[in-house]
Amino acid sequence: MKQTYIYVLRLPERLYEPECWTVEEKNIVSLHFSYLQRNVDAGIVILAGRTDQTDETGFGIVIFLAKNEAEAERFMNNDPAISKDLMTGELSSYRLALFNDAFEVGGMK
């Protein structure tokens, strides 16, 4: 049975301002998004998103399924944003207590 995990992503301070991003860093974010999208389609990622803050209070999250902590850590470390050292990630097991199945991106169904 799979368990639920979450990782929190954080940008380094030098990337708080969008104009500071290089083309390579933007490409890594595209790879990161594609990685998450493939895993949404595969039924592994439950939810992914980020806050709007562009300072030290901003962060992203990925909630996903894995067999155990070792598999969860591999999954997080394979995220291009982390494997290419664009962002840091902090992994935790996660208990999903409530879920609104009427929710869609952009609002309610």
Backbone as a printed PyTorch tensor [residue, N CA C, xyz], in Angstrom:
tensor([[[  0.8490,  -1.1890,   0.0000],
         [  0.0000,   0.0000,   0.0000],
         [  0.8930,   1.2500,   0.0000]],

        [[  0.4940,   2.2170,  -0.7730],
         [  1.2830,   3.4520,  -0.8620],
         [  0.8980,   4.4110,   0.2630]],

        [[  1.8850,   5.1950,   0.6650],
         [  1.7000,   6.2010,   1.7010],
         [  1.7930,   7.5880,   1.0580]],

        [[  1.3080,   8.5720,   1.7650],
         [  1.3250,   9.9460,   1.2700],
         [  2.5280,  10.6830,   1.8430]],

        [[  3.2000,  11.4460,   0.9700],
         [  4.3630,  12.2520,   1.3470],
         [  4.1990,  13.6520,   0.7820]],

        [[  4.9460,  14.5680,   1.3400],
         [  4.9670,  15.9450,   0.8520],
         [  6.4130,  16.4250,   0.8380]],

        [[  6.7540,  17.1970,  -0.1800],
         [  8.0140,  17.9250,  -0.0730],
         [  7.7750,  19.3900,  -0.3610]],

        [[  8.5160,  20.1990,   0.4110],
         [  8.4360,  21.6460,   0.3060],
         [  9.6620,  22.1130,  -0.4580]],

        [[  9.4290,  22.9150,  -1.4860],
         [ 10.4950,  23.4410,  -2.3360],
         [ 10.7340,  24.9060,  -2.0050]],

        [[ 11.9980,  25.2800,  -1.9870],
         [ 12.3520,  26.6870,  -1.7420],
         [ 13.4270,  27.1200,  -2.7220]],

        [[ 13.2820,  28.3530,  -3.1800],
         [ 14.2650,  28.9600,  -4.0800],
         [ 15.4130,  29.5800,  -3.2810]],

        [[ 16.5880,  29.6330,  -3.8770],
         [ 17.6580,  30.4060,  -3.2340],
         [ 17.3410,  31.9010,  -3.3490]],

        [[ 17.8560,  32.6700,  -2.4220],
         [ 17.5640,  34.1040,  -2.3710],
         [ 17.8570,  34.8070,  -3.6900]],

        [[ 18.8980,  34.4050,  -4.3970],
         [ 19.2750,  35.0770,  -5.6420],
         [ 18.1960,  34.9710,  -6.7230]],

        [[ 17.2070,  34.0830,  -6.5390],
         [ 16.1580,  33.9160,  -7.5520],
         [ 14.8040,  34.4750,  -7.1120]],

        [[ 14.7840,  35.2750,  -6.0650],
         [ 13.5240,  35.8730,  -5.6320],
         [ 12.9750,  36.8280,  -6.6810]],

        [[ 13.8300,  37.4710,  -7.4300],
         [ 13.3920,  38.4110,  -8.4710],
         [ 13.3850,  37.7030,  -9.8230]],

        [[ 12.2430,  37.6680, -10.5110],
         [ 12.1430,  36.9500, -11.7830],
         [ 13.1650,  37.3870, -12.8410]],

        [[ 13.5640,  38.6470, -12.8270],
         [ 14.5200,  39.1220, -13.8340],
         [ 15.9300,  38.5620, -13.6080]],

        [[ 16.1520,  37.9180, -12.4760],
         [ 17.4760,  37.3360, -12.1730],
         [ 17.6300,  35.9230, -12.7420]],

        [[ 16.5650,  35.3430, -13.2590],
         [ 16.5990,  33.9680, -13.7530],
         [ 17.3250,  33.8850, -15.0900]],

        [[ 18.1780,  32.8810, -15.2340],
         [ 18.8470,  32.6200, -16.5180],
         [ 17.9450,  31.7510, -17.3830]],

        [[ 18.2760,  31.6530, -18.6480],
         [ 17.5400,  30.7750, -19.5610],
         [ 17.6280,  29.3300, -19.0670]],

        [[ 18.8150,  28.9180, -18.6180],
         [ 18.9940,  27.5550, -18.1130],
         [ 18.0900,  27.2870, -16.9120]],

        [[ 17.9840,  28.2420, -16.0020],
         [ 17.1240,  28.0700, -14.8260],
         [ 15.6540,  27.9900, -15.2290]],

        [[ 15.2520,  28.7620, -16.1980],
         [ 13.8720,  28.6810, -16.7010],
         [ 13.6160,  27.3300, -17.3460]],

        [[ 14.6210,  26.7960, -18.0450],
         [ 14.4860,  25.4680, -18.6570],
         [ 14.3490,  24.3830, -17.5890]],

        [[ 15.0670,  24.5260, -16.4910],
         [ 14.9640,  23.5620, -15.3950],
         [ 13.5570,  23.5800, -14.8070]],

        [[ 12.9700,  24.7580, -14.6780],
         [ 11.5920,  24.8480, -14.1750],
         [ 10.6340,  24.1510, -15.1390]],

        [[ 10.8750,  24.2660, -16.4360],
         [ 10.0480,  23.5530, -17.4140],
         [ 10.1770,  22.0410, -17.2430]],

        [[ 11.4030,  21.5680, -17.0150],
         [ 11.6190,  20.1400, -16.7710],
         [ 10.9330,  19.7030, -15.4740]],

        [[ 11.0100,  20.5220, -14.4550],
         [ 10.3440,  20.2820, -13.1700],
         [  8.8390,  20.1390, -13.3840]],

        [[  8.2480,  21.0670, -14.1260],
         [  6.8070,  21.0190, -14.3870],
         [  6.4480,  19.7470, -15.1670]],

        [[  7.2310,  19.4110, -16.1810],
         [  6.9750,  18.2040, -16.9710],
         [  7.0660,  16.9470, -16.1150]],

        [[  8.0580,  16.8950, -15.2300],
         [  8.2260,  15.7620, -14.3130],
         [  6.9770,  15.5980, -13.4540]],

        [[  6.5010,  16.7010, -12.8990],
         [  5.3110,  16.6300, -12.0540],
         [  4.0790,  16.2580, -12.8720]],

        [[  3.9400,  16.8220, -14.0660],
         [  2.7860,  16.5090, -14.9080],
         [  2.7580,  15.0270, -15.2810]],

        [[  3.9160,  14.4690, -15.6630],
         [  3.9840,  13.0320, -15.9810],
         [  3.5420,  12.1930, -14.7820]],

        [[  3.9180,  12.6310, -13.5990],
         [  3.5760,  11.8640, -12.4100],
         [  2.1550,  12.1150, -11.9210]],

        [[  1.5570,  13.2350, -12.2940],
         [  0.1090,  13.4130, -12.0980],
         [ -0.6050,  12.4030, -12.9890]],

        [[ -0.2010,  12.3580, -14.2530],
         [ -0.8250,  11.4390, -15.2180],
         [ -0.6610,   9.9810, -14.8050]],

        [[  0.4570,   9.6560, -14.1260],
         [  0.7290,   8.2890, -13.6730],
         [  0.0410,   7.9590, -12.3520]],

        [[ -0.6390,   8.9410, -11.7490],
         [ -1.3470,   8.7050, -10.5040],
         [ -0.4710,   8.7710,  -9.2610]],

        [[  0.7220,   9.3280,  -9.3830],
         [  1.6420,   9.4270,  -8.2460],
         [  1.4950,  10.7610,  -7.5340]],

        [[  1.4870,  11.8540,  -8.2920],
         [  1.3400,  13.1860,  -7.6930],
         [ -0.1450,  13.4740,  -7.4950]],

        [[ -0.4840,  13.8590,  -6.2760],
         [ -1.8540,  14.2180,  -5.9190],
         [ -2.0810,  15.7030,  -6.1640]],

        [[ -1.0960,  16.5170,  -5.7960],
         [ -1.2360,  17.9660,  -5.8690],
         [  0.1430,  18.5970,  -5.9120]],

        [[  0.2870,  19.6500,  -6.6870],
         [  1.5340,  20.4250,  -6.7060],
         [  1.1790,  21.8770,  -6.9510]],

        [[  1.9110,  22.7690,  -6.3140],
         [  1.6490,  24.1970,  -6.5050],
         [  2.6420,  25.0180,  -5.7080]],

        [[  2.4420,  26.3300,  -5.7760],
         [  3.3550,  27.2280,  -5.0720],
         [  2.6130,  28.4600,  -4.5880]],

        [[  3.2390,  29.1380,  -3.6580],
         [  2.6930,  30.4000,  -3.1760],
         [  3.0600,  31.5020,  -4.1680]],

        [[  2.4290,  32.6480,  -4.0280],
         [  2.7270,  33.7850,  -4.9110],
         [  3.8800,  34.6480,  -4.4110]],

        [[  4.3130,  34.4550,  -3.1700],
         [  5.3870,  35.2890,  -2.6260],
         [  6.7030,  35.0270,  -3.3700]],

        [[  7.4290,  36.0820,  -3.6210],
         [  8.7320,  35.9730,  -4.2900],
         [  9.8330,  36.4460,  -3.3440]],

        [[  9.7540,  35.9810,  -2.0890],
         [ 10.7720,  36.2970,  -1.0910],
         [ 10.9780,  35.0480,  -0.2340]],

        [[ 11.6090,  35.2040,   0.9180],
         [ 11.9220,  34.0440,   1.7490],
         [ 10.6910,  33.3310,   2.2980]],

        [[  9.5210,  33.9590,   2.2350],
         [  8.3040,  33.3090,   2.7220],
         [  7.6520,  32.4240,   1.6680]],

        [[  8.0930,  32.5190,   0.4230],
         [  7.5120,  31.7320,  -0.6540],
         [  8.0040,  30.2940,  -0.6530]],

        [[  7.1580,  29.3950,  -1.1530],
         [  7.5360,  27.9800,  -1.2460],
         [  6.5910,  27.2590,  -2.1990]],

        [[  6.9960,  26.0920,  -2.6270],
         [  6.1550,  25.2030,  -3.4150],
         [  5.9560,  23.9200,  -2.6350]],

        [[  4.9130,  23.1640,  -2.9870],
         [  4.6970,  21.8560,  -2.3660],
         [  4.3300,  20.8340,  -3.4220]],

        [[  4.6820,  19.6040,  -3.1390],
         [  4.2700,  18.4640,  -3.9450],
         [  3.7760,  17.4020,  -2.9710]],

        [[  2.5300,  16.9810,  -3.1190],
         [  1.9600,  15.8980,  -2.3230],
         [  1.8410,  14.7060,  -3.2570]],

        [[  2.3820,  13.5570,  -2.8260],
         [  2.4680,  12.4120,  -3.7270],
         [  2.4420,  11.0960,  -2.9580]],

        [[  2.3710,  10.0040,  -3.6980],
         [  2.3160,   8.6670,  -3.1250],
         [  3.6240,   7.9280,  -3.3610]],

        [[  4.0380,   7.1450,  -2.3670],
         [  5.2210,   6.2950,  -2.4920],
         [  5.0480,   5.0960,  -1.5630]],

        [[  5.7680,   4.0130,  -1.8650],
         [  5.6900,   2.7970,  -1.0440],
         [  6.3000,   2.9840,   0.3340]],

        [[  7.3800,   3.7640,   0.3930],
         [  8.0910,   3.9460,   1.6550],
         [  8.9350,   5.2150,   1.5600]],

        [[  9.6120,   5.5430,   2.6550],
         [ 10.3750,   6.7920,   2.6940],
         [ 11.5320,   6.7990,   1.6920]],

        [[ 12.1680,   5.6560,   1.4930],
         [ 13.2790,   5.5890,   0.5320],
         [ 12.7860,   5.8960,  -0.8830]],

        [[ 11.6450,   5.3370,  -1.2570],
         [ 11.0700,   5.6170,  -2.5760],
         [ 10.6480,   7.0790,  -2.6700]],

        [[ 10.1010,   7.6110,  -1.5940],
         [  9.6830,   9.0190,  -1.5700],
         [ 10.8950,   9.9320,  -1.7400]],

        [[ 11.9770,   9.5980,  -1.0660],
         [ 13.1890,  10.4120,  -1.1780],
         [ 13.7520,  10.3620,  -2.6010]],

        [[ 13.7320,   9.1760,  -3.2100],
         [ 14.1790,   9.0490,  -4.6160],
         [ 13.3160,   9.9070,  -5.5280]],

        [[ 11.9910,   9.8540,  -5.3080],
         [ 11.0810,  10.6310,  -6.1400],
         [ 11.3970,  12.1230,  -6.0410]],

        [[ 11.5540,  12.6180,  -4.8140],
         [ 11.8650,  14.0310,  -4.6170],
         [ 13.2100,  14.3710,  -5.2660]],

        [[ 14.2120,  13.5490,  -5.0260],
         [ 15.5480,  13.8350,  -5.5520],
         [ 15.6330,  13.7290,  -7.0690]],

        [[ 14.6890,  13.0350,  -7.6970],
         [ 14.6400,  12.9550,  -9.1630],
         [ 13.9310,  14.1420,  -9.8000]],

        [[ 13.2870,  14.9600,  -8.9980],
         [ 12.6610,  16.1880,  -9.5080],
         [ 13.7910,  17.0730, -10.0360]],

        [[ 13.7390,  17.4660, -11.3100],
         [ 14.8180,  18.2880, -11.8770],
         [ 15.1200,  19.5570, -11.0920]],

        [[ 14.1270,  20.1510, -10.4620],
         [ 14.3810,  21.3640,  -9.6650],
         [ 15.3570,  21.0670,  -8.5300]],

        [[ 15.3170,  19.8520,  -8.0210],
         [ 16.2130,  19.4570,  -6.9320],
         [ 17.4890,  18.8210,  -7.4740]],

        [[ 17.3470,  17.8950,  -8.4260],
         [ 18.5360,  17.1990,  -8.9420],
         [ 19.4910,  18.1500,  -9.6490]],

        [[ 18.9770,  19.2450, -10.1740],
         [ 19.8230,  20.2360, -10.8540],
         [ 20.1300,  21.4350,  -9.9560]],

        [[ 19.8790,  21.2750,  -8.6660],
         [ 20.2270,  22.2660,  -7.6400],
         [ 19.6240,  23.6510,  -7.8490]],

        [[ 18.4340,  23.6990,  -8.4470],
         [ 17.7490,  24.9840,  -8.5820],
         [ 17.0070,  25.3360,  -7.2940]],

        [[ 16.4180,  24.3190,  -6.6540],
         [ 15.6490,  24.5080,  -5.4280],
         [ 16.1070,  23.4910,  -4.3940]],

        [[ 15.7750,  23.7550,  -3.1480],
         [ 15.9740,  22.7640,  -2.0990],
         [ 14.6340,  22.1010,  -1.8220]],

        [[ 14.6850,  20.8900,  -1.3080],
         [ 13.4710,  20.1610,  -0.9700],
         [ 13.5510,  19.5740,   0.4170]],

        [[ 12.4390,  19.6360,   1.1370],
         [ 12.3510,  19.0570,   2.4710],
         [ 11.1910,  18.0680,   2.4830]],

        [[ 11.5060,  16.8060,   2.6930],
         [ 10.5390,  15.7130,   2.6150],
         [  9.9510,  15.3840,   3.9800]],

        [[  8.6440,  15.0890,   4.0070],
         [  7.9650,  14.6190,   5.2280],
         [  6.8830,  13.6310,   4.8330]],

        [[  6.6000,  12.6870,   5.7340],
         [  5.3970,  11.8800,   5.5260],
         [  4.2150,  12.8220,   5.7710]],

        [[  3.0750,  12.4980,   5.1920],
         [  1.9490,  13.4320,   5.2250],
         [  0.6580,  12.6490,   5.3850]],

        [[ -0.1910,  13.0950,   6.2830],
         [ -1.5010,  12.4660,   6.4640],
         [ -2.5660,  13.3410,   5.8520]],

        [[ -3.1750,  12.8400,   4.8210],
         [ -4.2750,  13.5450,   4.1790],
         [ -5.5290,  13.2690,   5.0080]],

        [[ -6.0500,  14.2970,   5.6700],
         [ -7.1880,  14.1270,   6.5600],
         [ -8.5180,  14.3950,   5.8640]],

        [[ -8.5610,  15.4280,   5.0470],
         [ -9.7890,  15.8050,   4.3490],
         [ -9.4570,  16.1080,   2.8980]],

        [[-10.3940,  15.8300,   2.0280],
         [-10.1960,  16.0870,   0.6050],
         [-11.5260,  16.5250,   0.0070]],

        [[-11.5310,  17.6540,  -0.6790],
         [-12.7380,  18.1770,  -1.3170],
         [-12.7510,  17.7000,  -2.7610]],

        [[-13.5070,  16.6410,  -3.0410],
         [-13.5060,  16.0850,  -4.3980],
         [-14.3060,  16.9290,  -5.3900]],

        [[-14.9200,  18.0210,  -4.9240],
         [-15.6120,  18.9270,  -5.8290],
         [-14.6730,  20.0140,  -6.3480]],

        [[-13.4410,  20.0360,  -5.8740],
         [-12.4990,  21.0780,  -6.2600],
         [-11.8570,  20.7840,  -7.6140]],

        [[-11.7100,  21.8280,  -8.4130],
         [-10.9480,  21.7880,  -9.6640],
         [ -9.9840,  22.9650,  -9.6420]],

        [[ -8.9110,  22.8610, -10.3850],
         [ -8.0020,  24.0110, -10.5010],
         [ -8.8120,  25.1640, -11.0660]],

        [[ -8.7710,  26.2960, -10.3770],
         [ -9.5320,  27.4640, -10.8150],
         [-10.8580,  27.6260, -10.0830]],

        [[-11.2360,  26.6860,  -9.2290],
         [-12.4840,  26.8350,  -8.4870],
         [-13.1860,  25.5190,  -8.2540]],

        [[-14.4860,  25.5980,  -8.0630],
         [-15.2830,  24.3990,  -7.7770],
         [-15.8560,  23.8480,  -9.0640]],

        [[-16.1730,  22.5590,  -9.0530],
         [-16.8050,  21.8970, -10.2200],
         [-18.1980,  22.4530, -10.4410]]])
